[in-house]
PDB file of C-alpha atoms in Angstrom:
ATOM      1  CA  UNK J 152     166.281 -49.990  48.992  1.00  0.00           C
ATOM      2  CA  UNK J 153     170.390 -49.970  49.095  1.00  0.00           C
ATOM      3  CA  UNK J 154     170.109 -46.780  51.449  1.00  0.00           C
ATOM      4  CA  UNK J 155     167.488 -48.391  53.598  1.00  0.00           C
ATOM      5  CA  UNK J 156     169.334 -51.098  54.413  1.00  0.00           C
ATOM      6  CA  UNK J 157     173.050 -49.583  54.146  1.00  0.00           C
ATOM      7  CA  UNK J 158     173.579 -50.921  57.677  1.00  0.00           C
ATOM      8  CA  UNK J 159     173.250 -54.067  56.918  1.00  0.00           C
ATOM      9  CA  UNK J 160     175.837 -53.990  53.420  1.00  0.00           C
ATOM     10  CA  UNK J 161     179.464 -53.187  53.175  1.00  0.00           C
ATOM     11  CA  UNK J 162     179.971 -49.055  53.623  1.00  0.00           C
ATOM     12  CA  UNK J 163     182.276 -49.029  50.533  1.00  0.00           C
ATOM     13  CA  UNK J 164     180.189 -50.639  48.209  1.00  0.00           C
ATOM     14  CA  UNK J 165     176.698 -47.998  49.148  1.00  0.00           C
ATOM     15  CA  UNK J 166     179.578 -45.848  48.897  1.00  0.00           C
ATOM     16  CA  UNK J 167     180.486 -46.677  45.679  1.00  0.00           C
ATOM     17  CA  UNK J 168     177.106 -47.395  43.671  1.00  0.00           C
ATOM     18  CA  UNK J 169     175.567 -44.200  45.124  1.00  0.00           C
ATOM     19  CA  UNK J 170     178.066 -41.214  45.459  1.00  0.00           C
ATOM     20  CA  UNK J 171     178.920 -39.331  42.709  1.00  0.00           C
ATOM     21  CA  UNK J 172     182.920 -38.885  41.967  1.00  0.00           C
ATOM     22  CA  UNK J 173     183.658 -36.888  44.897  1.00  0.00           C
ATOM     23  CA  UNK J 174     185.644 -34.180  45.914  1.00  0.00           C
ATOM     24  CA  UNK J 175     188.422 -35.063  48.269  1.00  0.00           C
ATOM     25  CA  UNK J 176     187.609 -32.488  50.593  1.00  0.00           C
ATOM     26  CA  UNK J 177     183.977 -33.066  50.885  1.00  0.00           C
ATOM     27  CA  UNK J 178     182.359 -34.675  53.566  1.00  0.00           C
ATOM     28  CA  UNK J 179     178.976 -37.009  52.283  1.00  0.00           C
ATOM     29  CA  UNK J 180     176.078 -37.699  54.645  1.00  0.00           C
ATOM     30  CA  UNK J 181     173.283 -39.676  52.890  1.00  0.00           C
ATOM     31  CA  UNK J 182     169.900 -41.842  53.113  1.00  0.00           C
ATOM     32  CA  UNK J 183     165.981 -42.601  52.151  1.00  0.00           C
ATOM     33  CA  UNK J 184     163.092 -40.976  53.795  1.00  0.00           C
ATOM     34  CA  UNK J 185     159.615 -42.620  53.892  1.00  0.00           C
ATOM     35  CA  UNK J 186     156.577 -40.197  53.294  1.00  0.00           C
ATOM     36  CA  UNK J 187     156.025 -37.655  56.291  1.00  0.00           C
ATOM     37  CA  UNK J 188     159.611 -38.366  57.066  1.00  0.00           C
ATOM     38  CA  UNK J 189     162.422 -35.195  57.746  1.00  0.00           C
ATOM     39  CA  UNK J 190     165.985 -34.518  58.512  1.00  0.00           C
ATOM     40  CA  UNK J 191     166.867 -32.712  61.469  1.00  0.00           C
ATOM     41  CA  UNK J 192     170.040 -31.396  61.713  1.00  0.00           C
ATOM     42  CA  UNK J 193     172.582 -30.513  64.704  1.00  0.00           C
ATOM     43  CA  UNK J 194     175.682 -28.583  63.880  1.00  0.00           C
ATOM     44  CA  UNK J 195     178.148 -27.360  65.976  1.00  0.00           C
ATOM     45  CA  UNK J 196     178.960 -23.307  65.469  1.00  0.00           C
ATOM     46  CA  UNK J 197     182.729 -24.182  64.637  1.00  0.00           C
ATOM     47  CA  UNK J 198     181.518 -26.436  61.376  1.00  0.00           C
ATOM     48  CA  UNK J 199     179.356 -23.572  60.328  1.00  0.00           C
ATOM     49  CA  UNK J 200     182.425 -20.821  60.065  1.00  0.00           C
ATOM     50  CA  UNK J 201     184.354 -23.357  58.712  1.00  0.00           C
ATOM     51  CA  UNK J 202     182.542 -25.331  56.211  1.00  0.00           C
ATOM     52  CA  UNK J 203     179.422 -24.848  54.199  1.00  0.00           C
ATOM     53  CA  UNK J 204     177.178 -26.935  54.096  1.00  0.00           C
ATOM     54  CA  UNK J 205     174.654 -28.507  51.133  1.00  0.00           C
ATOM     55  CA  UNK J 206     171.313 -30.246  51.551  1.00  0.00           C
ATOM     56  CA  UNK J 207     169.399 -31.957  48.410  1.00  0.00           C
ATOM     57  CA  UNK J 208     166.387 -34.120  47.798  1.00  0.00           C
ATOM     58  CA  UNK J 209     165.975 -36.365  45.134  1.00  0.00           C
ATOM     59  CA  UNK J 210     163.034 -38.489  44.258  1.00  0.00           C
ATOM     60  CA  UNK J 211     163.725 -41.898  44.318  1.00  0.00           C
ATOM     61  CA  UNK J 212     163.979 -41.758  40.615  1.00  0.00           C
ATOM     62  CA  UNK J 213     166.486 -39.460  41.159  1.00  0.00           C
ATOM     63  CA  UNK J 214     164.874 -36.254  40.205  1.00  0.00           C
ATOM     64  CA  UNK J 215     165.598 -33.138  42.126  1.00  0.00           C
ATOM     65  CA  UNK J 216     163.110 -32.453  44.564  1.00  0.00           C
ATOM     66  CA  UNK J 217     164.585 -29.855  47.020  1.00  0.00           C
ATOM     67  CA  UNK J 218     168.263 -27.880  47.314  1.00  0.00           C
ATOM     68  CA  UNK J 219     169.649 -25.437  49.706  1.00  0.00           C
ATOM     69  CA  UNK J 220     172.348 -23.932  51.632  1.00  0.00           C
ATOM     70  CA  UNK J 221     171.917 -24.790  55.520  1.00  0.00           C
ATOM     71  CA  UNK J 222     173.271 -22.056  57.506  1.00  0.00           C
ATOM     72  CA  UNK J 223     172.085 -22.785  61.089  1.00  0.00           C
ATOM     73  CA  UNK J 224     173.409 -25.025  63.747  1.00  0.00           C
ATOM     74  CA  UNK J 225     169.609 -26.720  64.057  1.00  0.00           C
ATOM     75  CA  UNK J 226     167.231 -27.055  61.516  1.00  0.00           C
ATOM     76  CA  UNK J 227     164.782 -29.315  60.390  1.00  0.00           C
ATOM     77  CA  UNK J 228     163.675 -29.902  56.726  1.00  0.00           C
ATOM     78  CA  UNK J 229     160.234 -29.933  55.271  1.00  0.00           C
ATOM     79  CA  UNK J 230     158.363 -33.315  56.098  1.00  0.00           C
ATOM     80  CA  UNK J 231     159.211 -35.591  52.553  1.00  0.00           C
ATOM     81  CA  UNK J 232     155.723 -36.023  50.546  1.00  0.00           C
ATOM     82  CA  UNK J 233     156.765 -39.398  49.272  1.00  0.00           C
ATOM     83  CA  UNK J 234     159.666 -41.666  49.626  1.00  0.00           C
ATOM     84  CA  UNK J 235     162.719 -39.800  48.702  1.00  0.00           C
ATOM     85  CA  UNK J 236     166.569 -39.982  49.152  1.00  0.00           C
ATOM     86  CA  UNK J 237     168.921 -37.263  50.336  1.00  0.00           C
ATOM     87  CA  UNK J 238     172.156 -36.094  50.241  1.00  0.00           C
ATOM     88  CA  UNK J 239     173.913 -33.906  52.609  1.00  0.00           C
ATOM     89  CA  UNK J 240     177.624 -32.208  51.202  1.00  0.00           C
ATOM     90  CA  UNK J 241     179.815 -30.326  53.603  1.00  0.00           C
ATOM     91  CA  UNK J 242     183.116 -28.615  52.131  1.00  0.00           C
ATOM     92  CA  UNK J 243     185.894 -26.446  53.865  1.00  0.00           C
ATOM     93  CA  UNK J 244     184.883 -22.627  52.921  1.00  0.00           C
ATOM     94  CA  UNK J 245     188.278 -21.894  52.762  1.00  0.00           C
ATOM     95  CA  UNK J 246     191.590 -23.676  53.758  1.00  0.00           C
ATOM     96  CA  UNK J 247     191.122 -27.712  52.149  1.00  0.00           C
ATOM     97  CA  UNK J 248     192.527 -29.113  54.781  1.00  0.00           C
ATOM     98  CA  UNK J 249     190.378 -27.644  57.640  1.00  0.00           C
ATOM     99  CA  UNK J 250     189.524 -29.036  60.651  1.00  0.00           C
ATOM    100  CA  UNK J 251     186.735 -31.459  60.142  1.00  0.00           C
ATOM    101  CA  UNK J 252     185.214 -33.638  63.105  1.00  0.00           C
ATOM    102  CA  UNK J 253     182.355 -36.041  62.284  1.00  0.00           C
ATOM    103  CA  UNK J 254     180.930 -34.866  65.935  1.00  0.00           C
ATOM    104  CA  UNK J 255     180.000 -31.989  65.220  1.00  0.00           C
ATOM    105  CA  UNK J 256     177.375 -33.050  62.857  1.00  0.00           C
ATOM    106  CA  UNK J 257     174.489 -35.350  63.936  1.00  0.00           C
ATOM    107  CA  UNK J 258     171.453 -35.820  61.038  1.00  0.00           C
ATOM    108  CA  UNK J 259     168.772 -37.826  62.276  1.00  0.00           C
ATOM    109  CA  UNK J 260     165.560 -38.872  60.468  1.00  0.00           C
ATOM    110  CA  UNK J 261     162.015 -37.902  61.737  1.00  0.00           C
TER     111      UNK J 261
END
């Protein structure tokens, strides 16, 4: 329930109680799916040479569910089979201190 309703509670504290330790460098996108639900993604070509980019599942027990590399500007995951959380990591392939702009990525639930 904290990532269903992380709009209404403080963005450090779903921060806090849900990340793991992260790297400094690495950018966190994160929520719950319903059943039937999926992520579609939108990234712009520059984040793709620059950055990779990490998509997992976990059950909402926290099991592992589903884990890959995304290498395309748009793509949509598998529709969830029950309610589920994700996490989405993006880190600089090379240089730590690359260019990083929070526009070029738009995840949206569907």
């Amino acid at each position: 329930n904290l990532l269903r309703f992380k709009q209404w509670l403080p963005q450090a504290f779903v921060k806090k109680v849900f990340l793991p330790v992260p790297n400094p460098e690495t950018k966190f996108y994160y929520g719950a799916l319903k059943k039937a639900e999926s992520i579609q993604f939108k990234l712009a070509p520059s984040l793709l040479t620059t950055h990779d980019i990490y998509y997992s599942l976990y059950s909402r027990e926290c099991f592992p569910l589903d884990w890959y590399k995304i290498t395309e500007g748009e793509h949509r995951t598998s529709a969830s089979d029950q309610k589920s959380i994700y996490i989405v990591r993006i880190h600089p392939k090379f240089e730590r201190n690359a260019l990083f702009e929070n526009s070029w990525v738009k995840i949206a639930v569907v």
